[in-house]
Each structure stands twice: as C-alpha cells, then as structure tokens.
C-alpha cells in the first residue's frame, strides 16, 4: 500500500525527484501507521471475549497506534491532502475506529466514562461532516461504512440516555438509507429498514413519559447516583462482600432489541452502573492511570452481555467469571428469558425436574433434539436448569430470574453454605394489565426504575417533572425504611444481609421488596403467581407485607391521586 501511495504522489506531483524528501517521508510514515492500525484493529476480533486480563496490553497497543495516527494526520494534513490525496471520509474512518475502540473498552471494563469518549469522537464526525462527500462517490461500500457509523453512534447515545440526539440520528439515518437504496439497487435494504424499526421501538419502550412545562420529554437516568442507594446507618450489621462481576443474559422471544441488547438487558446493565464521569478529569488513556492517583470511588462491576447465548456459550462465560472472581466478591447472574417447562412427569423433585429458562439451540444439535422428543423421560437440553448453577454456588452468588418459569429457581439448595439469593419475577401478570411484555418486563422495570413501574401499574402514562421529582424524593425515603426493615429483621436469612453491604445489591434488594409489596397491595394482582418470590424466602410480615411499608405505598399513591388502585386494609385480606 505504501508503494501505491508513493506512485500516487508521483502521478499527482510530477517527477518523483520534484517531491521533497520530507514530504515523501510524511506519506510513508502515514501509510505505515494506517496499515499498522488496521492490522491491530482487525486483530481485536480474535481476542477471547471472556477473561479480563489477556486483552488489555493488545488494546493498549491499538490505542497507541490510533492516537499517533490521529495526531499525525492533524499535524500533516496539508501534505497528506496534496501528496496522498487524503479524503475527508478517510479521516472520518479513523475517528470512527477510535470511537469503536472506546466503546469496546467500555464493554470490556464496564467503565461508563469510556462511553463519553466514544460519543465525543462520533460527534466530531457528524459536526465536521467527514462523511458528507461519500454520497458523491459511486461506491456503495463507502455508503455502508457511513450507515454503520450511524448505527454505532445510536447505540452509544442510547447507553448515555441522549435521546434527543438519538432522534436526530434516526431521522438522518432514515434519509441516508432512502438515498442509498434509491441509488444502488442493493439487497440489504430490508435489513437497514429493520434497524430503523428496532431503534424506533427501543426509544418508545418506556411506558410513562415525564414532561417539562413546555411538554418536552425529560430524560431520566437510572444509573446509580451519589444519592441512589440507601445509606447504611450506624450500627447496621451487614456483610462486606462487593459485587465484582455480572452476567446479563437476554433470551426472550419477541422483546424489543437494538444491536445485541434487549430492552431488559439494557435496563439491567444501567442498574449495575454508576453515572458516567468525564474521563478527562480522571485519566489520559485507557489502562494508563497513574498508580499514585486513586480513583475517587469504586469501579463498576464488570459485566458480560450475552444476547441469546447457547448453553455452551453461557457456561463458558459463567466459568470464566467464576474463575476470576476476587476474594470477598459476588457474582450476579441476571436471566431474562422465555420459560422452559418440564415435558414429562417426574416422581422426583430434583434441580432438573422443574425446567428453567431457554438457552439458544445451535442447529448442529438437531439429532439430539429428535432423540429428546422421542422420550419424555429426558430433560430439556436447551435450558438452563437450577441444577446447572449448583457448581457456581461455591462462591457468593446473587441470581435474578425474570421469566414465565422463574419459580423453577425456588427449588434451590444451598450446598456449600456460601451467601446465595435468588430474586424471582412473577410468572404471570393480571389480564387486566395491558400487555407490555414486548416493551420489556414489568419486574425488571421495577428493579431499574421503580417509580416508572409504579406509575404504569397505577394506570398513569405521563407526569409533570415537578411531581415526578417529589415522588422520587418520597421513594428514597421508602428505600431507607425498607433498608431498616431488612437489617432489623429477626428472622431474615443471613444471605440477604451478607449482600447488603454492596450499594448495587442493596438497591436491587430494596427495589425488589418495594415491587413485591406494591403488587401484593394492588387490586388486580390477586393470584400467587402475580407476585415476585425469592430464595431463601423473606419473612413477609417484616418485609413485603409490613404495615409500615404498606402505609408508605398508600401515601405515595395518594401523592399521585391513585389510591383507589390499591387495597386499603391489606392485612385483613390475607
């Protein structure tokens, strides 16, 4: 490629001898850096997706080369324009690759600040119109690069809750797709239109709108803020465990998704992250933080996002997380998946007799499937059974199951005496409640944004910002009281308290109890299967059916003028 570039120089600048040595060297150096950067970038996909250490030095080298390349083209832009014929879309490509690097660094580290960095590079491409000339060239592959850039930018904006930018990008992408399919008779038109439909459905997934006085929509963030989790009061005896790793698994049929994120996965990953900080104030480059500078707060737990994994993939990632889990740490497994029910009758009641949740089937196991269908005595193969998780209970394990067969995980046995908690969704919702399952599960919404979920079950679809903020304040008070109920309980299982020292798990537990108490008081949630459950069971009278908490919920309903939706004398109704 370097030789080609030099020939290009000769043809544009006359005889080779006319070109100053320094300019020739500039082009040679640029070509070398460009080749090296592409080579390293392409090598990223060969790195193992699991395991937290092997990839860091390779990522560091790739960042170094891209940083040099970016600075080099800035310093020598005129020479590269004149002698190399550097086009603006090529600069856009370099910026886009750097944006992708930052995004992948976020996926690998769960450090939300890297999303801000990705956003700034993607924004620069748009502001400086690096891709604007692409449409004049008769090369469909260049237009596809532009469309992919838009799709990647949208993912980053969704994760940063920049919904106003998302809406602008979707409009621009829609125009670009129309232009692309009009100019080139391509086969991928349907796929690109599907991308547009997916992102449109994703944006509209929230069931309640919060409005400013001028009727613009308020963007609410559900990451952990400084005031998010209820503080531990003096004298609360809780464990010192910290959430270090999480597997977020999405395998629901028909749920809204974009890229490889279902709406449930999207909501849960935000519940396990802190609000992003500006990276510039914290560090210069990924992996290059000075050891003398201690980060101001604890890092986010590391996450693996698994969209429709097969059993093998799920188990591989689970084993990698388990292996690398530090001492005094917790592994969280979140399963949002279609329920798989046992097909045959079983006399025993073991950890493989209640079904579980769906794992994706690879087509190459068709023979196994045929065999399985012939005999009712075999267990479901493409299913994560409670028993499959037993080996991993050798370390502290926090499990959340959002599924129509979540109760299968109620039949756990704590074999190794390590802290173990399972939070289980209702297995069915009342018919009278408008079916929202396509737009995400109500249970996960309670764990991510409890006020929005409360408004939805109360029949509200929009609210003014002032009232929303007043209710959020009241909800923080409720969370504080729930934390006290838990830590003062005499009969609660110790596992709950051992997890309660971690901010993220504390917030999930208090939201779970709020969700459960709300559903038990709601007039249309009348069947047992409409309520969340847990393993080990919580003492109801001290938590989810505590009169003090019920009073709070009625008070919140009164603020919203929806008290008629809830039972007043709930204790008498049981």
Coordinates of C-alpha atoms in Angstrom, one line a residue:
X1 CA 0.0 0.0 0.0
X2 CA 2.9 2.3 0.8
X3 CA 4.3 1.8 -2.7
X4 CA 0.9 2.5 -4.2
X5 CA 0.7 5.7 -2.2
X6 CA 4.1 6.8 -3.4
X7 CA 3.1 6.1 -7.0
X8 CA 0.1 8.3 -6.4
X9 CA 2.4 11.0 -5.2
X10 CA 4.4 10.8 -8.4
X11 CA 1.4 11.0 -10.6
X12 CA 0.0 14.0 -8.7
X13 CA 3.2 15.8 -8.2
X14 CA 5.1 15.2 -11.4
X15 CA 8.5 13.5 -11.4
X16 CA 9.4 11.7 -8.1
X17 CA 12.5 13.9 -7.8
X18 CA 10.4 17.0 -7.5
X19 CA 8.9 15.8 -4.3
X20 CA 10.9 17.0 -1.2
X21 CA 12.3 14.1 0.8
X22 CA 10.5 15.3 4.0
X23 CA 7.1 15.1 2.3
X24 CA 7.8 11.7 0.8
X25 CA 8.7 10.5 4.4
X26 CA 5.5 12.0 5.7
X27 CA 3.4 9.9 3.3
X28 CA 5.5 6.8 4.0
X29 CA 5.0 7.2 7.8
X30 CA 1.3 7.9 7.4
X31 CA 0.9 4.7 5.3
X32 CA 2.8 2.7 7.8
X33 CA 0.7 3.9 10.7
X34 CA -2.5 3.4 8.7
X35 CA -1.6 -0.2 7.8
X36 CA -0.5 -0.9 11.4
X37 CA -3.7 0.5 12.9
X38 CA -5.9 -1.6 10.5
X39 CA -3.9 -4.7 11.3
X40 CA -4.2 -4.2 15.1
X41 CA -7.9 -3.3 14.8
X42 CA -8.7 -6.4 12.8
X43 CA -6.8 -8.5 15.4
X44 CA -9.2 -7.3 18.2
X45 CA -11.9 -9.7 17.0
X46 CA -9.5 -12.6 17.5
X47 CA -9.1 -11.8 21.2
X48 CA -11.1 -14.1 23.6
X49 CA -14.3 -12.4 24.6
X50 CA -14.1 -13.6 28.2
X51 CA -11.3 -13.3 30.7
X52 CA -10.4 -9.9 31.9
X53 CA -6.6 -9.7 31.6
X54 CA -5.4 -11.1 28.3
X55 CA -6.8 -8.3 26.1
X56 CA -5.5 -5.3 28.0
X57 CA -2.0 -5.0 26.5
X58 CA -3.3 -5.6 23.0
X59 CA -5.9 -2.9 23.4
X60 CA -3.2 -0.5 24.8
X61 CA -1.0 -1.1 21.7
X62 CA -4.0 -0.5 19.4
X63 CA -4.9 2.8 21.2
X64 CA -1.2 3.9 21.0
X65 CA -1.1 3.5 17.2
X66 CA -4.5 5.2 16.7
X67 CA -3.5 8.1 18.9
X68 CA -0.3 8.6 16.8
X69 CA -2.2 8.2 13.6
X70 CA -4.8 10.8 14.6
X71 CA -2.2 13.3 15.7
X72 CA -0.1 12.6 12.6
X73 CA -2.9 13.4 10.2
X74 CA -3.8 16.6 12.1
X75 CA -0.2 17.8 12.0
X76 CA 0.5 16.9 8.3
X77 CA -3.0 17.5 6.9
X78 CA -1.8 19.7 4.0
X79 CA 1.0 17.4 2.8
X80 CA -1.4 14.4 3.0
X81 CA -4.1 16.3 1.1
X82 CA -1.7 17.4 -1.6
X83 CA 0.6 14.3 -1.9
X84 CA -1.5 11.4 -0.7
X85 CA -5.0 12.7 -1.7
X86 CA -6.4 12.2 1.8
X87 CA -10.1 12.3 1.6
X88 CA -12.4 13.6 4.4
X89 CA -14.2 10.2 4.7
X90 CA -10.8 8.6 5.4
X91 CA -10.3 10.9 8.4
X92 CA -13.9 10.0 9.4
X93 CA -12.9 6.3 9.2
X94 CA -10.0 6.8 11.6
X95 CA -12.2 8.8 14.1
X96 CA -14.9 6.1 13.8
X97 CA -12.4 3.4 14.6
X98 CA -11.3 5.3 17.7
X99 CA -14.9 5.7 18.7
X100 CA -15.4 1.9 18.3
X101 CA -12.2 1.3 20.4
X102 CA -13.6 3.4 23.3
X103 CA -17.0 1.6 23.0
X104 CA -15.3 -1.8 23.1
X105 CA -13.2 -0.7 26.0
X106 CA -16.5 0.2 27.8
X107 CA -17.9 -3.3 27.0
X108 CA -14.7 -4.9 28.4
X109 CA -14.4 -2.7 31.5
X110 CA -17.9 -1.5 32.3
X111 CA -16.4 1.9 32.9
X112 CA -19.1 4.3 31.6
X113 CA -16.7 7.2 31.2
X114 CA -15.4 5.5 28.0
X115 CA -18.9 5.9 26.5
X116 CA -18.4 9.7 26.8
X117 CA -15.1 9.4 24.9
X118 CA -16.8 7.3 22.1
X119 CA -19.5 9.9 22.0
X120 CA -17.0 12.8 21.5
X121 CA -15.3 11.1 18.5
X122 CA -18.6 10.1 16.9
X123 CA -20.0 13.6 17.4
X124 CA -16.9 15.1 15.8
X125 CA -17.5 13.1 12.7
X126 CA -21.0 14.5 12.4
X127 CA -20.1 18.0 13.3
X128 CA -17.2 18.2 10.8
X129 CA -19.2 16.3 8.1
X130 CA -16.4 13.9 7.5
X131 CA -18.7 11.5 5.6
X132 CA -20.6 14.2 3.6
X133 CA -18.8 13.6 0.4
X134 CA -19.3 9.8 0.4
X135 CA -22.7 10.1 -1.4
X136 CA -20.9 11.7 -4.4
X137 CA -18.7 8.6 -4.9
X138 CA -20.2 5.7 -6.9
X139 CA -19.1 3.2 -4.2
X140 CA -21.9 1.5 -2.2
X141 CA -19.4 0.0 0.2
X142 CA -18.4 3.5 1.4
X143 CA -22.1 4.4 2.0
X144 CA -22.4 1.2 4.1
X145 CA -19.5 2.5 6.2
X146 CA -21.5 5.7 6.8
X147 CA -24.7 3.8 7.7
X148 CA -22.8 1.5 10.1
X149 CA -21.2 4.6 11.7
X150 CA -24.8 5.9 12.3
X151 CA -25.9 2.6 13.9
X152 CA -22.9 2.6 16.2
X153 CA -23.4 6.2 17.2
X154 CA -27.0 5.5 18.0
X155 CA -26.0 2.6 20.4
X156 CA -23.6 4.9 22.3
X157 CA -26.3 7.6 22.6
X158 CA -28.9 5.1 23.8
X159 CA -26.4 3.9 26.5
X160 CA -25.8 7.6 27.5
X161 CA -29.5 8.3 27.5
X162 CA -29.0 11.1 24.9
X163 CA -32.5 10.5 23.5
X164 CA -32.7 13.9 21.7
X165 CA -29.5 13.1 19.8
X166 CA -30.9 9.6 19.0
X167 CA -34.0 11.1 17.4
X168 CA -31.9 13.4 15.2
X169 CA -29.6 10.5 14.2
X170 CA -32.6 8.2 13.4
X171 CA -34.0 10.9 11.1
X172 CA -30.6 11.4 9.3
X173 CA -30.1 7.6 9.1
X174 CA -33.5 7.2 7.6
X175 CA -32.7 9.8 4.9
X176 CA -29.3 8.1 4.2
X177 CA -30.9 4.7 3.8
X178 CA -33.5 6.1 1.4
X179 CA -30.8 7.7 -0.6
X180 CA -28.6 4.6 -0.6
X181 CA -31.4 2.2 -1.7
X182 CA -32.5 4.7 -4.3
X183 CA -29.0 5.0 -5.9
X184 CA -27.8 1.4 -5.5
X185 CA -30.2 -1.4 -6.1
X186 CA -29.0 -3.4 -3.1
X187 CA -30.2 -6.5 -1.3
X188 CA -29.7 -5.1 2.2
X189 CA -32.5 -2.6 2.1
X190 CA -34.8 -4.8 4.2
X191 CA -32.0 -5.2 6.9
X192 CA -31.4 -1.4 7.1
X193 CA -35.1 -0.7 7.4
X194 CA -35.3 -3.3 10.2
X195 CA -32.5 -1.4 12.0
X196 CA -34.7 1.8 11.9
X197 CA -37.8 -0.1 13.1
X198 CA -35.8 -1.7 16.0
X199 CA -34.4 1.6 17.2
X200 CA -37.8 3.4 16.9
X201 CA -39.4 0.6 19.1
X202 CA -36.5 0.8 21.6
X203 CA -36.9 4.6 22.1
X204 CA -40.6 4.1 22.8
X205 CA -40.3 1.2 25.2
X206 CA -40.8 3.3 28.4
X207 CA -44.4 3.1 29.3
X208 CA -44.5 6.5 31.1
X209 CA -43.4 10.0 29.8
X210 CA -42.1 12.6 32.2
X211 CA -42.8 16.1 30.8
X212 CA -41.3 19.5 31.3
X213 CA -43.7 22.5 31.5
X214 CA -43.3 23.1 27.7
X215 CA -44.2 19.4 27.1
X216 CA -40.8 18.3 26.1
X217 CA -39.8 14.9 27.4
X218 CA -37.5 14.8 30.5
X219 CA -34.7 12.2 30.0
X220 CA -34.4 10.3 33.3
X221 CA -31.2 8.3 34.0
X222 CA -31.4 5.1 36.1
X223 CA -27.7 4.6 36.8
X224 CA -26.5 4.7 40.4
X225 CA -26.0 8.3 41.5
X226 CA -24.3 9.5 44.7
X227 CA -27.7 9.6 46.5
X228 CA -29.1 6.5 44.8
X229 CA -28.6 3.6 47.3
X230 CA -30.0 4.0 50.8
X231 CA -27.0 4.7 53.1
X232 CA -26.1 2.2 55.8
X233 CA -26.9 3.6 59.2
X234 CA -24.7 3.4 62.2
X235 CA -24.8 0.0 63.8
X236 CA -26.3 -1.8 60.8
X237 CA -24.6 -5.2 60.7
X238 CA -24.1 -6.2 57.1
X239 CA -21.6 -8.2 55.1
X240 CA -18.5 -6.7 53.4
X241 CA -19.0 -8.5 50.1
X242 CA -18.7 -6.5 46.9
X243 CA -20.4 -7.1 43.5
X244 CA -17.4 -7.7 41.1
X245 CA -18.9 -9.5 38.1
X246 CA -22.3 -9.8 36.4
X247 CA -23.7 -11.9 33.5
X248 CA -26.6 -10.2 31.9
X249 CA -28.4 -12.7 29.7
X250 CA -31.3 -11.9 27.3
X251 CA -33.2 -14.6 25.6
X252 CA -36.8 -13.5 25.4
X253 CA -38.8 -14.2 22.2
X254 CA -40.4 -11.1 20.7
X255 CA -38.8 -8.5 23.0
X256 CA -37.7 -5.1 21.7
X257 CA -34.0 -5.1 20.9
X258 CA -31.4 -3.0 19.2
X259 CA -27.9 -4.2 18.2
X260 CA -27.5 -7.2 20.6
X261 CA -29.3 -5.6 23.6
X262 CA -32.8 -6.5 24.5
X263 CA -34.7 -3.8 26.5
X264 CA -34.5 -5.9 29.7
X265 CA -30.7 -6.3 29.3
X266 CA -30.4 -2.5 28.6
X267 CA -32.3 -1.7 31.8
X268 CA -30.4 -4.2 34.0
X269 CA -27.0 -3.1 32.8
X270 CA -27.8 0.5 33.8
X271 CA -28.9 -0.7 37.2
X272 CA -25.4 -2.0 37.7
X273 CA -23.5 1.1 36.6
X274 CA -22.7 4.5 38.2
X275 CA -23.4 7.8 36.5
X276 CA -20.6 8.4 33.9
X277 CA -17.8 10.7 34.9
X278 CA -15.9 12.9 32.5
X279 CA -12.8 10.8 31.6
X280 CA -10.6 13.8 31.0
X281 CA -10.6 14.6 34.7
X282 CA -9.7 11.1 35.7
X283 CA -7.2 9.7 33.3
X284 CA -5.4 10.2 30.0
X285 CA -5.9 6.9 28.2
X286 CA -7.4 3.5 28.9
X287 CA -5.1 1.5 31.1
X288 CA -2.8 4.4 31.7
X289 CA -4.0 5.7 35.0
X290 CA -1.2 6.8 37.3
X291 CA -0.9 4.5 40.2
X292 CA -0.5 7.5 42.5
X293 CA -4.0 8.8 41.6
X294 CA -6.5 6.7 43.4
X295 CA -9.9 6.7 41.8
X296 CA -12.4 8.7 43.8
X297 CA -14.8 5.8 44.1
X298 CA -15.3 2.1 43.5
X299 CA -15.4 0.9 39.9
X300 CA -18.5 -0.5 38.3
X301 CA -18.8 -4.3 38.5
X302 CA -17.5 -6.0 35.3
X303 CA -20.3 -7.3 33.0
X304 CA -20.7 -9.7 30.2
X305 CA -23.7 -9.0 28.0
X306 CA -25.0 -12.2 26.4
X307 CA -27.7 -12.0 23.8
X308 CA -29.4 -15.3 23.1
X309 CA -26.4 -17.4 24.1
X310 CA -26.3 -21.2 23.6
X311 CA -25.8 -23.3 26.8
X312 CA -22.1 -23.8 25.9
X313 CA -21.5 -20.0 25.5
X314 CA -23.4 -19.2 28.7
X315 CA -21.4 -21.9 30.7
X316 CA -18.1 -20.7 29.2
X317 CA -18.7 -17.1 30.3
X318 CA -20.0 -18.3 33.7
X319 CA -16.9 -20.4 34.3
X320 CA -14.6 -17.5 33.3
X321 CA -16.4 -15.1 35.7
X322 CA -16.3 -17.7 38.4
X323 CA -12.6 -18.4 37.9
X324 CA -11.6 -14.7 38.0
X325 CA -13.9 -13.6 40.9
X326 CA -11.7 -11.9 43.5
X327 CA -11.9 -12.8 47.2
X328 CA -14.9 -11.4 49.2
X329 CA -16.7 -10.7 45.9
X330 CA -20.1 -11.6 44.5
X331 CA -21.1 -12.9 41.0
X332 CA -24.5 -11.8 39.8
X333 CA -26.4 -13.7 37.2
X334 CA -29.4 -12.0 35.5
X335 CA -31.6 -14.1 33.3
X336 CA -34.3 -12.5 31.2
X337 CA -35.5 -15.5 29.2
X338 CA -38.5 -17.5 28.0
X339 CA -39.5 -20.2 30.4
X340 CA -38.9 -23.8 29.6
X341 CA -41.3 -26.2 31.4
X342 CA -40.7 -29.9 32.1
X343 CA -42.2 -32.0 29.3
X344 CA -42.7 -35.3 31.2
X345 CA -43.9 -36.2 34.6
X346 CA -41.2 -36.8 37.2
X347 CA -41.6 -38.6 40.5
X348 CA -38.6 -36.8 42.0
X349 CA -38.2 -33.2 42.8
X350 CA -34.6 -32.5 42.0
X351 CA -32.8 -29.5 40.5
X352 CA -33.5 -30.8 36.9
X353 CA -37.2 -31.6 37.4
X354 CA -38.8 -28.1 37.2
X355 CA -37.4 -26.9 33.8
X356 CA -35.7 -23.5 33.8
X357 CA -35.1 -20.8 31.2
X358 CA -34.4 -21.0 27.5
X359 CA -30.9 -21.2 26.0
X360 CA -30.4 -20.8 22.3
X361 CA -30.1 -24.0 20.3
X362 CA -27.4 -24.4 17.7
X363 CA -28.7 -26.1 14.5
X364 CA -26.0 -28.7 14.8
X365 CA -27.8 -30.5 17.7
X366 CA -30.8 -31.5 15.6
X367 CA -30.2 -35.2 16.2
X368 CA -30.1 -34.6 19.9
X369 CA -33.4 -32.8 19.6
X370 CA -35.0 -35.6 17.7
X371 CA -33.9 -38.1 20.4
X372 CA -35.2 -35.8 23.1
X373 CA -38.6 -35.6 21.6
X374 CA -38.9 -39.3 21.4
X375 CA -38.5 -39.9 25.1
X376 CA -40.4 -38.0 27.7
X377 CA -38.0 -39.2 30.4
X378 CA -35.2 -37.0 29.2
X379 CA -34.6 -33.5 30.5
X380 CA -34.8 -30.3 28.3
X381 CA -31.5 -29.8 26.6
X382 CA -31.7 -26.1 25.6
X383 CA -32.5 -24.9 29.0
X384 CA -30.6 -23.5 32.0
X385 CA -31.8 -25.6 34.9
X386 CA -31.4 -24.6 38.5
X387 CA -29.0 -27.6 38.9
X388 CA -26.7 -26.2 36.2
X389 CA -25.9 -23.3 38.6
X390 CA -25.1 -25.5 41.6
X391 CA -21.3 -25.8 40.9
X392 CA -21.1 -22.0 41.0
X393 CA -22.7 -21.7 44.4
X394 CA -19.2 -22.4 45.8
X395 CA -18.8 -18.6 45.8
X396 CA -21.3 -15.9 46.8
X397 CA -24.0 -15.9 44.1
X398 CA -26.8 -13.4 43.5
X399 CA -29.3 -14.6 40.9
X400 CA -32.2 -12.6 39.3
X401 CA -34.6 -14.6 37.1
X402 CA -37.2 -12.8 35.0
X403 CA -39.2 -15.5 33.3
X404 CA -42.6 -17.2 33.0
X405 CA -40.8 -20.2 34.8
X406 CA -38.8 -18.2 37.3
X407 CA -40.3 -20.4 40.1
X408 CA -38.1 -23.3 39.0
X409 CA -35.3 -21.5 40.8
X410 CA -37.2 -21.5 44.0
X411 CA -36.2 -25.1 44.4
X412 CA -32.5 -24.3 45.1
X413 CA -30.4 -26.0 47.7
X414 CA -27.5 -24.1 49.2
X415 CA -24.9 -26.9 49.1
X416 CA -21.8 -25.1 50.2
X417 CA -23.0 -22.6 52.8
X418 CA -22.0 -19.6 50.8
X419 CA -24.2 -16.5 50.5
X420 CA -26.9 -17.3 47.9
X421 CA -30.0 -15.3 47.0
X422 CA -32.4 -15.7 44.0
X423 CA -34.9 -12.9 43.2
X424 CA -37.7 -14.3 41.0
X425 CA -40.2 -12.5 38.9
X426 CA -44.0 -13.2 38.9
X427 CA -44.7 -16.0 36.4
X428 CA -47.8 -14.2 35.1
X429 CA -49.3 -10.8 35.2
X430 CA -53.1 -10.0 35.5
X431 CA -55.0 -10.0 32.3
X432 CA -56.4 -6.6 33.2
X433 CA -52.9 -5.1 33.0
X434 CA -52.2 -4.0 29.4
X435 CA -49.6 -6.5 28.0
X436 CA -46.3 -4.7 27.8
X437 CA -44.1 -7.8 27.6
X438 CA -42.7 -6.8 24.2
X439 CA -41.6 -3.5 25.6
X440 CA -39.8 -5.2 28.5
X441 CA -40.7 -7.0 31.7
X442 CA -42.5 -5.1 34.5
X443 CA -40.4 -6.9 37.1
X444 CA -37.1 -5.7 35.5
X445 CA -38.6 -2.2 35.2
X446 CA -39.2 -2.2 38.9
X447 CA -35.5 -3.1 39.5
X448 CA -34.3 -0.4 37.1
X449 CA -36.9 2.4 37.5
X450 CA -39.3 1.6 40.4
X451 CA -41.2 4.9 40.1
X452 CA -41.9 4.4 36.4
X453 CA -43.1 0.9 37.1
X454 CA -45.3 2.1 40.0
X455 CA -46.9 4.7 37.7
X456 CA -47.5 2.1 35.0
X457 CA -49.3 -0.3 37.3
X458 CA -51.3 2.7 38.6
X459 CA -52.6 3.4 35.1
X460 CA -50.6 6.6 34.5
X461 CA -48.8 7.2 31.2
X462 CA -47.4 10.7 31.7
X463 CA -46.4 13.1 34.5
X464 CA -45.1 16.6 35.1
X465 CA -41.5 16.9 36.1
X466 CA -42.2 18.6 39.5
X467 CA -44.5 15.8 40.7
X468 CA -42.0 13.2 39.4
X469 CA -39.2 14.7 41.5
X470 CA -41.4 14.9 44.5
X471 CA -42.3 11.2 44.2
X472 CA -38.6 10.3 43.7
X473 CA -37.8 12.0 47.0
X474 CA -40.5 10.1 48.7
X475 CA -39.3 6.8 47.1
X476 CA -35.8 7.5 48.5
X477 CA -37.5 7.7 52.0
X478 CA -39.3 4.4 51.3
X479 CA -36.0 2.8 50.3
X480 CA -34.3 4.0 53.5
X481 CA -37.2 2.5 55.6
X482 CA -37.0 -0.8 53.6
X483 CA -33.3 -1.0 54.4
X484 CA -34.1 -0.6 58.1
X485 CA -36.8 -3.3 57.9
X486 CA -34.3 -5.7 56.5
X487 CA -31.4 -5.0 58.8
X488 CA -33.7 -5.0 61.9
X489 CA -35.5 -8.2 61.0
X490 CA -35.0 -11.0 63.5
X491 CA -35.9 -13.9 61.2
X492 CA -34.4 -12.9 57.8
X493 CA -31.9 -15.3 56.2
X494 CA -28.3 -14.1 56.7
X495 CA -27.6 -14.3 52.9
X496 CA -29.7 -11.1 52.4
X497 CA -27.6 -9.2 55.0
X498 CA -24.3 -10.5 53.6
X499 CA -25.1 -8.9 50.2
X500 CA -26.5 -5.8 51.8
X501 CA -23.1 -4.1 52.2
X502 CA -22.8 -3.6 48.4
X503 CA -24.5 -0.5 47.1
X504 CA -25.8 -2.1 43.8
X505 CA -27.2 -5.2 45.6
X506 CA -28.6 -3.1 48.4
X507 CA -30.6 -1.0 45.8
X508 CA -31.8 -4.1 44.0
X509 CA -33.0 -5.8 47.2
X510 CA -34.8 -2.7 48.4
X511 CA -36.4 -2.2 45.0
X512 CA -37.4 -5.9 44.9
X513 CA -39.2 -5.5 48.3
X514 CA -40.9 -2.3 47.0
X515 CA -42.0 -4.2 43.9
X516 CA -43.3 -7.2 45.8
X517 CA -45.2 -5.0 48.4
X518 CA -46.7 -2.9 45.6
X519 CA -48.0 -5.9 43.7
X520 CA -49.4 -7.5 46.9
X521 CA -51.4 -4.4 47.6
X522 CA -52.6 -3.8 44.1
X523 CA -56.3 -4.6 43.5
X524 CA -55.8 -6.6 40.2
X525 CA -52.7 -8.6 41.4
X526 CA -54.7 -11.3 43.2
X527 CA -53.1 -14.6 42.3
X528 CA -50.0 -16.0 43.9
X529 CA -48.3 -16.2 40.5
X530 CA -48.7 -12.4 40.2
X531 CA -46.1 -11.9 43.0
X532 CA -42.4 -12.0 42.9
X533 CA -40.8 -14.7 45.1
X534 CA -37.3 -15.3 46.5
X535 CA -34.9 -18.0 47.6
X536 CA -34.5 -18.0 50.6
X537 CA -38.0 -16.7 51.4
X538 CA -38.3 -13.3 53.0
X539 CA -40.2 -13.1 56.3
X540 CA -43.4 -11.5 54.8
X541 CA -44.7 -9.7 57.9
X542 CA -41.3 -8.0 58.4
X543 CA -40.8 -7.0 54.8
X544 CA -43.2 -7.3 51.8
X545 CA -46.4 -7.3 54.0
X546 CA -45.1 -4.9 56.7
X547 CA -47.9 -2.5 57.7
X548 CA -45.4 0.4 58.0
X549 CA -44.3 -0.2 54.3
X550 CA -47.9 -0.6 53.2
X551 CA -48.7 2.8 54.7
X552 CA -45.9 4.4 52.7
X553 CA -47.1 2.8 49.5
X554 CA -50.6 4.2 50.1
X555 CA -49.0 7.6 50.8
X556 CA -47.2 7.5 47.5
X557 CA -50.4 6.5 45.8
X558 CA -52.1 9.5 47.5
X559 CA -49.5 11.9 46.2
X560 CA -50.3 10.6 42.7
X561 CA -54.1 10.5 43.3
X562 CA -54.3 6.8 42.5
X563 CA -55.1 5.4 46.0
X564 CA -58.2 3.7 44.6
X565 CA -56.0 1.3 42.7
X566 CA -54.7 -0.2 46.0
X567 CA -56.3 -2.2 48.8
X568 CA -56.6 -0.2 52.0
X569 CA -56.8 -2.9 54.6
X570 CA -54.4 -5.4 53.0
X571 CA -53.6 -7.3 56.2
X572 CA -57.3 -8.2 56.6
X573 CA -57.4 -9.6 53.1
X574 CA -54.8 -12.4 53.6

